[in-house]
XYZ file of C-alpha atoms in Angstrom:
140
model
C 15.434 0.532 -23.128
C 13.297 -1.881 -24.809
C 9.612 -1.911 -24.595
C 9.406 -5.365 -26.153
C 9.212 -8.353 -23.947
C 11.378 -11.158 -25.687
C 11.508 -14.321 -23.557
C 13.795 -13.796 -20.554
C 17.473 -15.221 -20.684
C 17.031 -16.603 -17.124
C 13.927 -18.672 -16.792
C 13.025 -20.500 -13.519
C 9.793 -21.784 -12.238
C 8.053 -20.038 -9.260
C 9.219 -22.783 -7.043
C 12.846 -22.331 -8.147
C 12.583 -18.517 -7.683
C 11.226 -19.309 -4.205
C 14.231 -21.306 -3.392
C 16.551 -18.668 -4.719
C 14.801 -15.500 -3.168
C 13.682 -14.540 0.405
C 9.970 -14.256 0.700
C 10.360 -10.505 0.544
C 12.496 -10.528 -2.618
C 10.070 -12.918 -4.250
C 7.068 -10.638 -3.464
C 8.763 -7.691 -5.107
C 10.697 -9.221 -7.922
C 8.311 -11.927 -9.009
C 5.024 -10.539 -8.021
C 5.558 -6.815 -8.632
C 5.255 -5.766 -4.985
C 6.661 -2.599 -3.511
C 8.881 -2.171 -0.377
C 7.800 0.503 2.052
C 9.248 3.870 1.272
C 12.417 5.131 3.067
C 13.145 1.461 4.089
C 15.416 0.102 1.562
C 19.098 -0.385 2.066
C 20.020 1.719 -1.131
C 17.715 4.545 -0.761
C 20.254 6.963 0.690
C 23.612 5.151 -0.092
C 26.396 7.143 -1.908
C 28.630 4.180 -2.321
C 30.185 3.937 -5.931
C 29.458 0.797 -7.860
C 27.281 -1.224 -10.056
C 23.659 -2.120 -9.218
C 22.737 -5.743 -10.275
C 19.482 -7.414 -10.428
C 19.076 -9.410 -7.114
C 17.357 -12.271 -8.906
C 19.769 -12.959 -11.803
C 22.838 -10.709 -11.276
C 22.425 -8.697 -14.600
C 23.979 -5.272 -14.544
C 21.014 -2.703 -14.357
C 22.389 0.687 -12.931
C 25.463 2.508 -11.967
C 25.956 4.805 -9.143
C 27.018 7.596 -11.602
C 23.375 7.593 -12.793
C 21.931 7.654 -9.097
C 20.524 10.824 -7.744
C 18.588 12.140 -4.713
C 14.843 12.371 -5.456
C 13.797 12.087 -1.861
C 10.907 9.940 -2.988
C 11.745 6.972 -0.640
C 13.344 4.636 -3.053
C 16.589 4.704 -4.924
C 16.341 6.925 -8.042
C 18.377 6.774 -11.216
C 18.079 8.791 -14.384
C 19.210 6.137 -16.809
C 20.018 2.403 -16.830
C 23.515 1.000 -17.294
C 22.815 0.080 -20.971
C 19.823 0.699 -23.060
C 19.077 -2.894 -23.210
C 19.357 -3.592 -19.440
C 15.678 -2.993 -18.733
C 12.323 -3.524 -20.369
C 9.625 -0.954 -19.939
C 5.927 -1.906 -20.143
C 2.583 -0.252 -19.305
C 1.333 -1.011 -15.842
C -2.468 -0.127 -15.307
C -2.636 -1.541 -11.738
C -3.502 0.743 -8.738
C -6.068 2.702 -10.815
C -3.542 4.597 -12.780
C -1.134 4.283 -15.788
C 2.385 3.911 -14.958
C 5.547 2.447 -16.728
C 6.865 -0.553 -15.051
C 10.579 -1.428 -15.246
C 11.623 -5.016 -15.648
C 15.175 -6.664 -15.688
C 15.608 -7.600 -19.416
C 17.682 -10.735 -18.399
C 14.994 -12.339 -16.052
C 11.916 -10.163 -16.305
C 11.806 -9.432 -12.642
C 10.011 -6.364 -11.299
C 12.245 -3.508 -10.354
C 10.008 -0.517 -9.996
C 8.663 2.216 -12.303
C 10.024 5.029 -14.357
C 8.464 8.533 -14.442
C 9.043 11.401 -16.920
C 8.846 15.115 -16.854
C 8.929 15.633 -12.959
C 11.559 18.498 -13.380
C 14.613 16.891 -11.742
C 17.773 18.356 -12.916
C 19.020 15.238 -14.631
C 20.221 14.744 -18.224
C 17.132 12.587 -19.185
C 14.332 14.000 -17.121
C 13.481 10.541 -16.178
C 13.286 8.971 -12.692
C 13.757 5.281 -12.443
C 12.110 4.668 -8.982
C 13.685 1.307 -8.067
C 13.053 -0.999 -5.146
C 16.227 -1.530 -3.082
C 15.289 -5.085 -2.690
C 15.432 -5.745 -6.356
C 19.083 -4.615 -6.495
C 22.357 -5.689 -5.182
C 25.254 -3.064 -5.110
C 28.690 -4.339 -5.989
C 30.972 -1.483 -4.889
C 33.772 -0.464 -7.252
C 37.241 -0.434 -5.906
C 39.051 2.868 -5.644
């Protein structure tokens, strides 16, 4: 996971993003919004596959790293690749958190939290908005 912010590989203007995304997707992906808890399409799914960035299609997470945290959003303990996401400090909402961005287009995905005691290999919880993702099921 990179904490540096090189220029995104996919660069569009706000108008181009608005044409590509629904208003709800734009609000989360491009304006760092959050979907309401327990409403996202992938919160409870157990479908095996690859989770891509809904904005640019980059591979971000895999179902093998998804776990049930009961927090209201899909949770993953690791990204698909170490360079798939960018982490940066987020001082909004009167607290300090770590924001998770797509490394390819710098769209907002959610936040990552450490040390919460979940029984995962990394002790991390990538709390990701469903609306930021698109699941591509793997064929059996």
